[in-house]
GROMACS .gro file of C-alpha atoms in nm:
model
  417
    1UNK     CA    1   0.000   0.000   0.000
    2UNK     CA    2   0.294   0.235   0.032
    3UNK     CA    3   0.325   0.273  -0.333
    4UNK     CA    4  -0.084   0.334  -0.355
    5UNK     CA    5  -0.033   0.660  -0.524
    6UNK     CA    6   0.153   0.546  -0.798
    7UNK     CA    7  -0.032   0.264  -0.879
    8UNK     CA    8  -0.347   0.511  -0.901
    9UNK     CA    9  -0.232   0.756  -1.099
   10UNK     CA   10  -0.075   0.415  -1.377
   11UNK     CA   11  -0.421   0.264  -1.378
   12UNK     CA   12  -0.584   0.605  -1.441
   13UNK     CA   13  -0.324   0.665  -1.740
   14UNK     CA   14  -0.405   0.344  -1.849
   15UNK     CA   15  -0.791   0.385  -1.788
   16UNK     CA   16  -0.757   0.753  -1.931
   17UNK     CA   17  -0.572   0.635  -2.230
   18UNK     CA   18  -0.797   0.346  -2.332
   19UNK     CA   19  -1.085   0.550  -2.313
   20UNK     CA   20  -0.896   0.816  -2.575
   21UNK     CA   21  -0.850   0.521  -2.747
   22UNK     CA   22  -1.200   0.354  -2.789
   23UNK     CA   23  -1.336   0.725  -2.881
   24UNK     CA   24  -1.087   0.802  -3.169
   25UNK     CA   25  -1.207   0.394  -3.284
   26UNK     CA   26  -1.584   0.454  -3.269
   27UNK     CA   27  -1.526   0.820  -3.440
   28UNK     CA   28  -1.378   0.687  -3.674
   29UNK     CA   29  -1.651   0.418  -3.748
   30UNK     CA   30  -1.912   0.689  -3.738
   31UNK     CA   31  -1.704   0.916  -3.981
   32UNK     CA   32  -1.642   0.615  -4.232
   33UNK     CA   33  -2.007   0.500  -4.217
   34UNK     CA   34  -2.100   0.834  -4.362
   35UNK     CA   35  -1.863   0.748  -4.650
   36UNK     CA   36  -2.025   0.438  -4.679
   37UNK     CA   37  -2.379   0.613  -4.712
   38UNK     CA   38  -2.233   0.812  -4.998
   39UNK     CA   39  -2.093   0.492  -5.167
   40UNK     CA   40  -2.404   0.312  -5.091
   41UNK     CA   41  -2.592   0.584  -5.287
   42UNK     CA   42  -2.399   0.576  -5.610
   43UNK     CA   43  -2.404   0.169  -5.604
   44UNK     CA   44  -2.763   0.239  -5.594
   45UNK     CA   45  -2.800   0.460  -5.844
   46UNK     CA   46  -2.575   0.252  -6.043
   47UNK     CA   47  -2.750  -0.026  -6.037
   48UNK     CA   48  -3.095   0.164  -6.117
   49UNK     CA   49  -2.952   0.260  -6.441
   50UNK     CA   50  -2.798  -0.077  -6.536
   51UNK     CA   51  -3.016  -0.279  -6.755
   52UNK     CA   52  -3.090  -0.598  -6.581
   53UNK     CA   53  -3.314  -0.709  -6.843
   54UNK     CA   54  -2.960  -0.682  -7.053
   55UNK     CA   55  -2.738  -0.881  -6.843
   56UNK     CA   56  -3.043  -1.128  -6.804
   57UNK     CA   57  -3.001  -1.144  -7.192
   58UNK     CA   58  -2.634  -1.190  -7.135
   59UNK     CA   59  -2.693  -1.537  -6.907
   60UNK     CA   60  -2.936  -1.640  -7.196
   61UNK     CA   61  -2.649  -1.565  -7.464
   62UNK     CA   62  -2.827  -1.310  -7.620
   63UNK     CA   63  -2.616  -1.007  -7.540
   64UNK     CA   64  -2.255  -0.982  -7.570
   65UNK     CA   65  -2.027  -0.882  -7.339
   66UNK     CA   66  -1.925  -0.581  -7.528
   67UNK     CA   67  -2.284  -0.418  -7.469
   68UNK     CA   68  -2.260  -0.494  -7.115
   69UNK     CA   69  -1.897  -0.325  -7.110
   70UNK     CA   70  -2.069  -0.007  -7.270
   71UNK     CA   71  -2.309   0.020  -6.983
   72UNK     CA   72  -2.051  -0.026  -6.741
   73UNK     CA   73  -1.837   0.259  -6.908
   74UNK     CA   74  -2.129   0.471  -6.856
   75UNK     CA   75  -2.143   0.381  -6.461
   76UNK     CA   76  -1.783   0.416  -6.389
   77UNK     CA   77  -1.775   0.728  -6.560
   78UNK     CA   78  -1.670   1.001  -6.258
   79UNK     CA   79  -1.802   0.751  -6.021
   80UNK     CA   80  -1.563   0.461  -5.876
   81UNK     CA   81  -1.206   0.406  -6.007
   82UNK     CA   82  -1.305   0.065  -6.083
   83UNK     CA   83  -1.615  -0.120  -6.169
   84UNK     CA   84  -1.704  -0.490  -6.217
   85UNK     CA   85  -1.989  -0.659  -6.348
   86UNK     CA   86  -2.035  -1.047  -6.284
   87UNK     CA   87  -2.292  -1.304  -6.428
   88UNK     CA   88  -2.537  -1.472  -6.214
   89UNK     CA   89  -2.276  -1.775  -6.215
   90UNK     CA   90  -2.025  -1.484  -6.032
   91UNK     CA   91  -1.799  -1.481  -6.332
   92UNK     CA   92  -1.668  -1.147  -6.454
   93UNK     CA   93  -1.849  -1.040  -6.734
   94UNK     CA   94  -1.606  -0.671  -6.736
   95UNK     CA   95  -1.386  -0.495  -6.528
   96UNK     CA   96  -1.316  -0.113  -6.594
   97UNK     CA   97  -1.012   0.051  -6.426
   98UNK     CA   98  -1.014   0.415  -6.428
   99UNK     CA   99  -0.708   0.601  -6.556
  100UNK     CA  100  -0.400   0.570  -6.323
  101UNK     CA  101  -0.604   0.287  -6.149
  102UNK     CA  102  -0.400  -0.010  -6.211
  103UNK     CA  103  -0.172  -0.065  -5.947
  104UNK     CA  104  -0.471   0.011  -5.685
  105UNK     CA  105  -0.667  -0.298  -5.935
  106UNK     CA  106  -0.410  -0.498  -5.863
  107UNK     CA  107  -0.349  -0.436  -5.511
  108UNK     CA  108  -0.737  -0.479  -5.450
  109UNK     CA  109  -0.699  -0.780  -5.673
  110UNK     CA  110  -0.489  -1.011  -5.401
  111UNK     CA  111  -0.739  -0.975  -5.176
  112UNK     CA  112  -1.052  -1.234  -5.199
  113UNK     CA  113  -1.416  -1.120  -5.160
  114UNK     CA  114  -1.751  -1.319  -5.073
  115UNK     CA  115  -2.044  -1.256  -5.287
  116UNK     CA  116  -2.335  -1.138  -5.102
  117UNK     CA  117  -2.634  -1.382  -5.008
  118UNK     CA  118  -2.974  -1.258  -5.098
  119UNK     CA  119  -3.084  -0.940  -5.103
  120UNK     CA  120  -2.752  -0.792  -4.854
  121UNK     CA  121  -2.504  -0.580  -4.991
  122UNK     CA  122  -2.168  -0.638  -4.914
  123UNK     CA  123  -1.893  -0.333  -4.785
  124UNK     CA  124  -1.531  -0.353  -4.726
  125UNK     CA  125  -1.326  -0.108  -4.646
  126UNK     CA  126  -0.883  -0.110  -4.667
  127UNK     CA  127  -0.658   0.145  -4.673
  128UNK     CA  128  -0.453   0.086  -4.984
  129UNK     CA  129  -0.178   0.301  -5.113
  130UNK     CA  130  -0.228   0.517  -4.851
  131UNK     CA  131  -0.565   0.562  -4.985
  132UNK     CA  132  -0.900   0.517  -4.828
  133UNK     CA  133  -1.073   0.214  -5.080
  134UNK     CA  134  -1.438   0.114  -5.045
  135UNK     CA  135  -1.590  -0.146  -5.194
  136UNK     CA  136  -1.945  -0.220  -5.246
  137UNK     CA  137  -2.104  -0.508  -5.358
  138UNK     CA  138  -2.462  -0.613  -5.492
  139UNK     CA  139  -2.657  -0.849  -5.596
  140UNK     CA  140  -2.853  -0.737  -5.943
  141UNK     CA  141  -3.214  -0.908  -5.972
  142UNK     CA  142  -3.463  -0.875  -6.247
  143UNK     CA  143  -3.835  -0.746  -6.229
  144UNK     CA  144  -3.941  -1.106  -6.108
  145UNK     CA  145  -3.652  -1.128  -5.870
  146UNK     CA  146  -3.445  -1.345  -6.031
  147UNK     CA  147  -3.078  -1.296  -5.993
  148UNK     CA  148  -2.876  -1.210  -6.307
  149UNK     CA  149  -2.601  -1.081  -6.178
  150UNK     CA  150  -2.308  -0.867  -5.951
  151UNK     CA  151  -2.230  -0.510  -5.940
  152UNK     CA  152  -1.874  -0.400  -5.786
  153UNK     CA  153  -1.755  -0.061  -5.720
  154UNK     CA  154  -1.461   0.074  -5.540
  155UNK     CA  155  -1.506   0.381  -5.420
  156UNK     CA  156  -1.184   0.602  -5.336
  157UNK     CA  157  -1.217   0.877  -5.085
  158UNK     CA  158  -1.105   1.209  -5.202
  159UNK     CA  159  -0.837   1.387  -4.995
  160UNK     CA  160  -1.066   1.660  -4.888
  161UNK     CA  161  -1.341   1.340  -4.761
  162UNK     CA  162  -1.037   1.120  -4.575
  163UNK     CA  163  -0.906   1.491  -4.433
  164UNK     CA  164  -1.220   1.569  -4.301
  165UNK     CA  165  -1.256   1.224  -4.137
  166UNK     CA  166  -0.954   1.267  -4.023
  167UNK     CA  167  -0.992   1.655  -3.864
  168UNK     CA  168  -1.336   1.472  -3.689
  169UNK     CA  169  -1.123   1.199  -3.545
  170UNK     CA  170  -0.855   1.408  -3.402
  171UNK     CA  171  -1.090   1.688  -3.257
  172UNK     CA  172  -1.334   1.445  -3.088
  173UNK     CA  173  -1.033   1.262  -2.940
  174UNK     CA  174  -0.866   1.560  -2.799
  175UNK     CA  175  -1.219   1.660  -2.644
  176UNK     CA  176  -1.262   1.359  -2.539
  177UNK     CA  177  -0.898   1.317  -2.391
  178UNK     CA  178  -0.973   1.662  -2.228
  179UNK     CA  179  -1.295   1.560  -2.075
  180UNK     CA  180  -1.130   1.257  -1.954
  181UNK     CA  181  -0.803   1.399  -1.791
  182UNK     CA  182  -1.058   1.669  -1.609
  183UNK     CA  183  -1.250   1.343  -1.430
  184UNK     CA  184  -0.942   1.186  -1.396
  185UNK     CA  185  -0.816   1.486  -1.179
  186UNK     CA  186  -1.158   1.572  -1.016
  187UNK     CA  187  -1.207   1.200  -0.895
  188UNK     CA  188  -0.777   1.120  -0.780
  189UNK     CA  189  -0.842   1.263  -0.476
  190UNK     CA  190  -1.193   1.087  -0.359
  191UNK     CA  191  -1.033   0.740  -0.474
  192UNK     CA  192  -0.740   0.847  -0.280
  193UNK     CA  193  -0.954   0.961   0.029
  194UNK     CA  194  -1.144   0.668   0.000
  195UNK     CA  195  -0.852   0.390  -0.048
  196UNK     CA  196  -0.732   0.537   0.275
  197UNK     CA  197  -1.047   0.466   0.486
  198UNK     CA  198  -1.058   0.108   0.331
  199UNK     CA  199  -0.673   0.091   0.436
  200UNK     CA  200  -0.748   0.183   0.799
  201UNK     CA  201  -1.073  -0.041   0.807
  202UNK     CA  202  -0.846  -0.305   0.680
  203UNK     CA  203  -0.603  -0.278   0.945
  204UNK     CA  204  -0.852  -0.255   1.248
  205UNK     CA  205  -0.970  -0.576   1.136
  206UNK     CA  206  -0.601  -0.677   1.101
  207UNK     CA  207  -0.537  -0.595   1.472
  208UNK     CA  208  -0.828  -0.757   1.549
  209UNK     CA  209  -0.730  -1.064   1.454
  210UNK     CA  210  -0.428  -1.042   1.537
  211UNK     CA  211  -0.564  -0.968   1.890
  212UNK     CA  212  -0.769  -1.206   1.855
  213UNK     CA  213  -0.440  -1.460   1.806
  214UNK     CA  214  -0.266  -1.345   2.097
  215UNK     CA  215  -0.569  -1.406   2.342
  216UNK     CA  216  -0.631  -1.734   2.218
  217UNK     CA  217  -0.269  -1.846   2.281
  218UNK     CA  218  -0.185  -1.671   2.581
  219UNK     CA  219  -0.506  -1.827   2.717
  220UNK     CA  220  -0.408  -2.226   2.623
  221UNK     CA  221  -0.067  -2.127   2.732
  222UNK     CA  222  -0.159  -1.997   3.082
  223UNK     CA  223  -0.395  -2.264   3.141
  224UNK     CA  224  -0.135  -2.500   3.045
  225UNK     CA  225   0.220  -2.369   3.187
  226UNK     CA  226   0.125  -2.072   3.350
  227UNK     CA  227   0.295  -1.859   3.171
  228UNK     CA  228   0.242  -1.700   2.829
  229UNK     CA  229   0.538  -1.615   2.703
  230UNK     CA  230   0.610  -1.916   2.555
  231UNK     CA  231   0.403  -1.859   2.270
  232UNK     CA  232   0.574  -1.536   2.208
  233UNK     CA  233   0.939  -1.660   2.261
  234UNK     CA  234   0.828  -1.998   2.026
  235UNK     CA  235   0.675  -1.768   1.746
  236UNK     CA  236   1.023  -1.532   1.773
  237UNK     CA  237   1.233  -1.851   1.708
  238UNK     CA  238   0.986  -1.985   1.449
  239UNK     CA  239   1.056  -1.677   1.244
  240UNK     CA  240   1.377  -1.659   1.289
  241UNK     CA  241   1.447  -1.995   1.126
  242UNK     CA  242   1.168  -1.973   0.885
  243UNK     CA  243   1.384  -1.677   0.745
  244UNK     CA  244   1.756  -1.889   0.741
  245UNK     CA  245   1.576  -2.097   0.538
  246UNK     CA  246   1.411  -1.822   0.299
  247UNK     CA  247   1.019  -1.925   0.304
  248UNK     CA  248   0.741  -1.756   0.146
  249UNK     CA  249   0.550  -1.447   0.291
  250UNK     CA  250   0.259  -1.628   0.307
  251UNK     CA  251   0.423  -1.964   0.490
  252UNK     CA  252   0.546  -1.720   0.780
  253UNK     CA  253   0.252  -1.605   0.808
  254UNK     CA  254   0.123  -1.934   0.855
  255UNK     CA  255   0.362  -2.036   1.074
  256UNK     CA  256   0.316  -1.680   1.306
  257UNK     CA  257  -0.045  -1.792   1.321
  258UNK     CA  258   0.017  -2.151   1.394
  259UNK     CA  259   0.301  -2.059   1.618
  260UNK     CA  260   0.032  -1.855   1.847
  261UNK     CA  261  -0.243  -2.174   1.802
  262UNK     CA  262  -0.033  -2.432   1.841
  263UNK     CA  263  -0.187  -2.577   2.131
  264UNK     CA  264  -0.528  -2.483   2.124
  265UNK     CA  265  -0.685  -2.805   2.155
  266UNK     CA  266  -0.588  -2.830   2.501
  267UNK     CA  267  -0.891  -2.645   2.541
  268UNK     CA  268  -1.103  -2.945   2.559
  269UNK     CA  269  -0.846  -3.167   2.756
  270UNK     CA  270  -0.949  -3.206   3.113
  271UNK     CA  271  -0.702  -3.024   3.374
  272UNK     CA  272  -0.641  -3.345   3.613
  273UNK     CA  273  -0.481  -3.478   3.249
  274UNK     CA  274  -0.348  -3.163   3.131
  275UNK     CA  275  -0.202  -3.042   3.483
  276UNK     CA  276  -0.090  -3.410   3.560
  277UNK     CA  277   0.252  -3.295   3.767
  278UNK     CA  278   0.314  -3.671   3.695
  279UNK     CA  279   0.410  -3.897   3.368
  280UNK     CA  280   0.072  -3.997   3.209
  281UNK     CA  281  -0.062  -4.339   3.169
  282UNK     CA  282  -0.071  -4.448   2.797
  283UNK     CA  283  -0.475  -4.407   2.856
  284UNK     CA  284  -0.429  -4.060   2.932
  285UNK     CA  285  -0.135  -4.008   2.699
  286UNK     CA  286  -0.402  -4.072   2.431
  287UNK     CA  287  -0.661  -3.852   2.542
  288UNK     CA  288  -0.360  -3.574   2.510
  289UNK     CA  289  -0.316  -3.706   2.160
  290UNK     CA  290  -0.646  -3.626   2.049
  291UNK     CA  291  -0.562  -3.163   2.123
  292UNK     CA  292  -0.444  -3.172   1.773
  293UNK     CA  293  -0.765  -3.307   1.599
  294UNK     CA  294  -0.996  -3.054   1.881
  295UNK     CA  295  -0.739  -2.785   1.748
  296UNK     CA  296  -0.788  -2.840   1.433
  297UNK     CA  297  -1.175  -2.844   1.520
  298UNK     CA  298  -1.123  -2.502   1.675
  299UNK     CA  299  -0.960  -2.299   1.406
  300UNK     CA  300  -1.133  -2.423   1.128
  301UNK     CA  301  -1.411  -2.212   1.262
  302UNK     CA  302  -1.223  -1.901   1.149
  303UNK     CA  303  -1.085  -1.876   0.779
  304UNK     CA  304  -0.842  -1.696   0.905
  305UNK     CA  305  -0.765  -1.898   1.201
  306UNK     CA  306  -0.773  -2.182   0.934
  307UNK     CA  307  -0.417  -2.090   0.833
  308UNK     CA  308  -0.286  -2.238   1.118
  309UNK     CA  309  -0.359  -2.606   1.034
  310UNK     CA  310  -0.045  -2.718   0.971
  311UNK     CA  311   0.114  -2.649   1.291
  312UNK     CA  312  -0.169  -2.735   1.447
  313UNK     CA  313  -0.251  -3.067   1.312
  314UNK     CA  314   0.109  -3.193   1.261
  315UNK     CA  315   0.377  -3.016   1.523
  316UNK     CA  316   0.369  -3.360   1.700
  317UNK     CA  317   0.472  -3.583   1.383
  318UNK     CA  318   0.862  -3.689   1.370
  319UNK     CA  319   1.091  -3.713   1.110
  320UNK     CA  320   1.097  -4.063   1.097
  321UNK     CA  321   0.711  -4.142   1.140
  322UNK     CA  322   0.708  -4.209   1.467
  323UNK     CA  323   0.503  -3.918   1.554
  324UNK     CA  324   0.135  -3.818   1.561
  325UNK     CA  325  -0.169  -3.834   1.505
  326UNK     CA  326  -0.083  -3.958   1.134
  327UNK     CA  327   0.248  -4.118   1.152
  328UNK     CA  328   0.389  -3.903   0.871
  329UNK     CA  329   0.768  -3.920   0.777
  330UNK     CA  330   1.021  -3.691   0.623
  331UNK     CA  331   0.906  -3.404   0.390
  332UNK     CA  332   0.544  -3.506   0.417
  333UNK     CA  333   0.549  -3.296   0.730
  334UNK     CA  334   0.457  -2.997   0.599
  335UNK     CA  335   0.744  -2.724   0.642
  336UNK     CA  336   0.619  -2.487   0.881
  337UNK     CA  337   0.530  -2.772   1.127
  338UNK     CA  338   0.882  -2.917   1.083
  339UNK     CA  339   0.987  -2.541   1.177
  340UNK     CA  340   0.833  -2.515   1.430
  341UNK     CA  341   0.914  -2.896   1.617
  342UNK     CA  342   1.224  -2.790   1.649
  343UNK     CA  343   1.209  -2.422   1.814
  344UNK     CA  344   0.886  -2.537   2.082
  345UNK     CA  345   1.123  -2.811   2.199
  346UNK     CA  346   1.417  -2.588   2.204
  347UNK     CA  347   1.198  -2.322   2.420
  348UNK     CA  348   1.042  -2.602   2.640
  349UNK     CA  349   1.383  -2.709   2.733
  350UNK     CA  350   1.558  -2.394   2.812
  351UNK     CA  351   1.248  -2.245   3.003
  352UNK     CA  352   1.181  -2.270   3.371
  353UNK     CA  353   0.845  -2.484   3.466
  354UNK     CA  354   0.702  -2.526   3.778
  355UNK     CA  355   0.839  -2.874   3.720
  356UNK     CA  356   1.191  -2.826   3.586
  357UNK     CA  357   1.480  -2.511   3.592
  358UNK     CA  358   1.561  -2.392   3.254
  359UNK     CA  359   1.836  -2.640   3.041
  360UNK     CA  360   2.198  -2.438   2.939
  361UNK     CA  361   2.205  -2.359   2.609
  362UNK     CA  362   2.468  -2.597   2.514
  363UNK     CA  363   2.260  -2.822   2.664
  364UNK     CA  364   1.916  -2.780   2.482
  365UNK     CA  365   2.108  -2.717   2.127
  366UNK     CA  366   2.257  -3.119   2.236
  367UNK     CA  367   1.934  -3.270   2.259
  368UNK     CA  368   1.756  -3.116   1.952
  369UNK     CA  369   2.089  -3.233   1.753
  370UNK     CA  370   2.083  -3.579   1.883
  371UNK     CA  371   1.696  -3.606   1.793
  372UNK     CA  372   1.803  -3.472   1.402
  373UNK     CA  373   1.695  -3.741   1.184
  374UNK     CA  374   1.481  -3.921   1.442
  375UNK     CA  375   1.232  -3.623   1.558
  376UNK     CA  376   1.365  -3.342   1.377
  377UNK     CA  377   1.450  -3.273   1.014
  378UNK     CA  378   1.813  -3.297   1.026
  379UNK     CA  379   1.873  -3.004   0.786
  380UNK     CA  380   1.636  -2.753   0.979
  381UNK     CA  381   1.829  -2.860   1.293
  382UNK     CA  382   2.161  -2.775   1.077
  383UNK     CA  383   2.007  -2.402   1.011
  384UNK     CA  384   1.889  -2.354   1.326
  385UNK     CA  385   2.218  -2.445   1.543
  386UNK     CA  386   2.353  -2.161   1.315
  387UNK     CA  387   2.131  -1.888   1.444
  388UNK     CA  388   1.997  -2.023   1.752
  389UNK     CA  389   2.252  -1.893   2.007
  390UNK     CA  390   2.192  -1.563   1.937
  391UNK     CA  391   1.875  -1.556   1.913
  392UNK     CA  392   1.859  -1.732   2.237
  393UNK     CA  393   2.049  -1.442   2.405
  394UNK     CA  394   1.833  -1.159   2.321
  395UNK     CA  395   1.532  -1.341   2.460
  396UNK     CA  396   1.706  -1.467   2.748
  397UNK     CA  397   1.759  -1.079   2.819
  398UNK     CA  398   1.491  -0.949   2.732
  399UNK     CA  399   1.151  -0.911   2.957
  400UNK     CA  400   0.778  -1.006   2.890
  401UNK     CA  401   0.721  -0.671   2.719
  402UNK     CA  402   1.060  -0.612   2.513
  403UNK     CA  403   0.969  -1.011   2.395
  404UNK     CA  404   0.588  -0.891   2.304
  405UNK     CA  405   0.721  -0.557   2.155
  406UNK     CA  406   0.969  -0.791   1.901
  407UNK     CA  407   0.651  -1.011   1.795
  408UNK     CA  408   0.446  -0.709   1.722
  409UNK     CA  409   0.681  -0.578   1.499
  410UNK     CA  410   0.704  -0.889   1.332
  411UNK     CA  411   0.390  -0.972   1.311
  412UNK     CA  412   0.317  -0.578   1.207
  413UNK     CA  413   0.582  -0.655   0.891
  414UNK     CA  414   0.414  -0.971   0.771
  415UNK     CA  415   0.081  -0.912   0.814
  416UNK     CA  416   0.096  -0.505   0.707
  417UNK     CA  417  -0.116  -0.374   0.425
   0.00000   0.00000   0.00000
């Protein structure tokens, strides 16, 4: 959205000029068809003084095509630079080319015409030899409506007829490019005002949900360690190494959410399971199980919640299958859950519980590399030993609110509009 400003004022060129565009087309299309009425008269007329009854005569072999030529000598005359007239059978009876009409004849020549189909007459239009060319053609039926034959005539525009059309063109495009550019400028600033309300909307309902995030996992993660900091510490770390290893936009911002949700499920696990102080039977270590499929149940509620299924659903599977609640192995983990394995078990470890005093670093980093290739993906692990120790520091040294002012900006950079 910073660059909101220029994008407007490209798509209003763009908008501005297509518009310019479209007019100069359709005055143009106007201008010509008023040729065409001209043409369309003299075909007329042309054909009102052509015998039919003659050329009928021709068909039956009783007129020659010399008296046909002498009629159309008398059409052509002053009227179109060439004329052609065809039998009923569409062969050319004559063709008269006005004086310094041949190489336009044989331009017009290369180009293939249909005949019209009953009672239609038939334009084209070209622009040959930088000339404007119409040609008109009709079908020639006797007093009983028989047909007997084709009339052709190409019309050339006169330089005073294709400068006019011309003059038309340009003046009704530069009105209508004026016209244009003053709506263009009148309405700039009410798109402008109004892209900025829709901005700020947007971002309220951003917050929101990003608000929205942050209650729902600080609540799970009081509830469950009494402390929510975790989530905030976990996400930081998730980030981190979802950048050493270059994903997507959009999969940190899957991973952020799912980071947050991770453990939402434990919602609808009972407490004297949850808060067990003790190691749980394999009864109860299967009712814990079953927080990622009520997770998943949870944020599929939300279609924005949604995006953190992943995590959700798969941050307990292990690299080599032996996790759950589907068993899957190796790269069928999906990525951001893979991610994020690694940096919850790296924060459980060095964090204190009411249970346990925080692991050394040294420590920690020992057990997530032994567990590379059994639990973790072993080249995540690599990537993350490489950052983690810093990382690691500035949380260790940093309090709840420095840690919650780092995730907001984070958050603030991937989710901005």
């Amino acid at each position: 959205m910073i660059n909101i400003r220029k994008t407007l004022v490209i798509r209003l060129f763009w908008t501005w000029l297509g518009l310019s565009s479209l007019t100069a087309g359709l005055v143009y299309y106007f201008e010509t068809e008023r040729v065409d009425e001209k043409v369309l008269a003299l075909a007329v007329a042309a054909e009102q003084q052509l015998s039919v009854e003659q050329l009928r005569g021709y068909n039956q072999g009783e007129v020659s095509a010399a008296q046909i030529k002498a009629i159309a000598e008398e059409l052509g005359r002053g009227r179109f630079a060439v004329v052609e007239i065809y039998d009923r059978h569409k062969q050319k009876i004559v063709e008269l080319v006005g004086q310094g009409r041949e190489e336009l004849e044989h331009a017009l020549s290369a180009q293939a015409h249909a005949f019209p189909l009953g009672e239609e007459i038939r334009y084209e239009k070209h622009w040959v030899l930088d000339e404007f060319v119409l040609m008109v053609l009709l079908p020639l039926r006797d007093q009983v409506g028989e047909l007997q034959g084709y009339f052709e005539g190409v019309f050339v525009a006169d330089a005073e007829t294709v400068a006019q059309i011309q003059q038309d063109v340009l003046s009704s495009v530069l009105i209508a490019m004026g016209v244009i550019l003053v709506t263009t400028l009148v309405l700039y600033p009410v798109i402008l005002s109004l892209n900025r309300e829709l901005i700020e909307n947007s971002r309220k309902i951003l917050r929101a949900n990003l608000e929205l995030l942050e209650v729902l996992g600080s609540a799970i993660a009081k509830r469950d360690s009494d402390t929510n900091i975790h989530n905030y510490r976990v996400t930081l770390y998730a980030i981190a190494l979802g950048e050493a290893v270059a994903m997507s936009g959009e999969e940190l911002r899957r991973l952020i959410v799912g980071a947050f949700l991770h453990d939402v499920g434990k919602i609808g696990i009972s407490d004297n399971i949850l808060l067990k102080p003790g190691r749980l039977t394999e009864d109860e270590f299967r009712v814990m199980q079953q927080h990622v499929n009520l997770g998943l149940d949870i944020i599929n509620r939300s279609s924005w919640l949604a995006a953190a299924e992943d995590v959700v659903l798969c941050h307990h599977e292990k690299f080599n299958g032996s996790g759950y609640p589907r068993g899957l192995k190796g790269e069928e983990i999906p990525l951001t859950a893979r991610v994020f394995a690694i940096v919850d078990v790296f924060d459980a470890l060095t964090s204190r519980r009411p249970y346990k005093e925080p692991f050394p670093f040294e420590q920690a980093m020992q057990i997530i590399q032994e567990d590379a290739g059994s639990h973790f993906d072993p080249e995540l692990v690599a990537r993350f030993a490489a950052i983690a120790r810093e990382i690691h520091r500035i949380l260790s040294e940093a309090d709840e609110e420095a840690i919650m002012a780092m995730l907001s900006d984070k958050s603030q950079h991937y989710f901005r509009l």
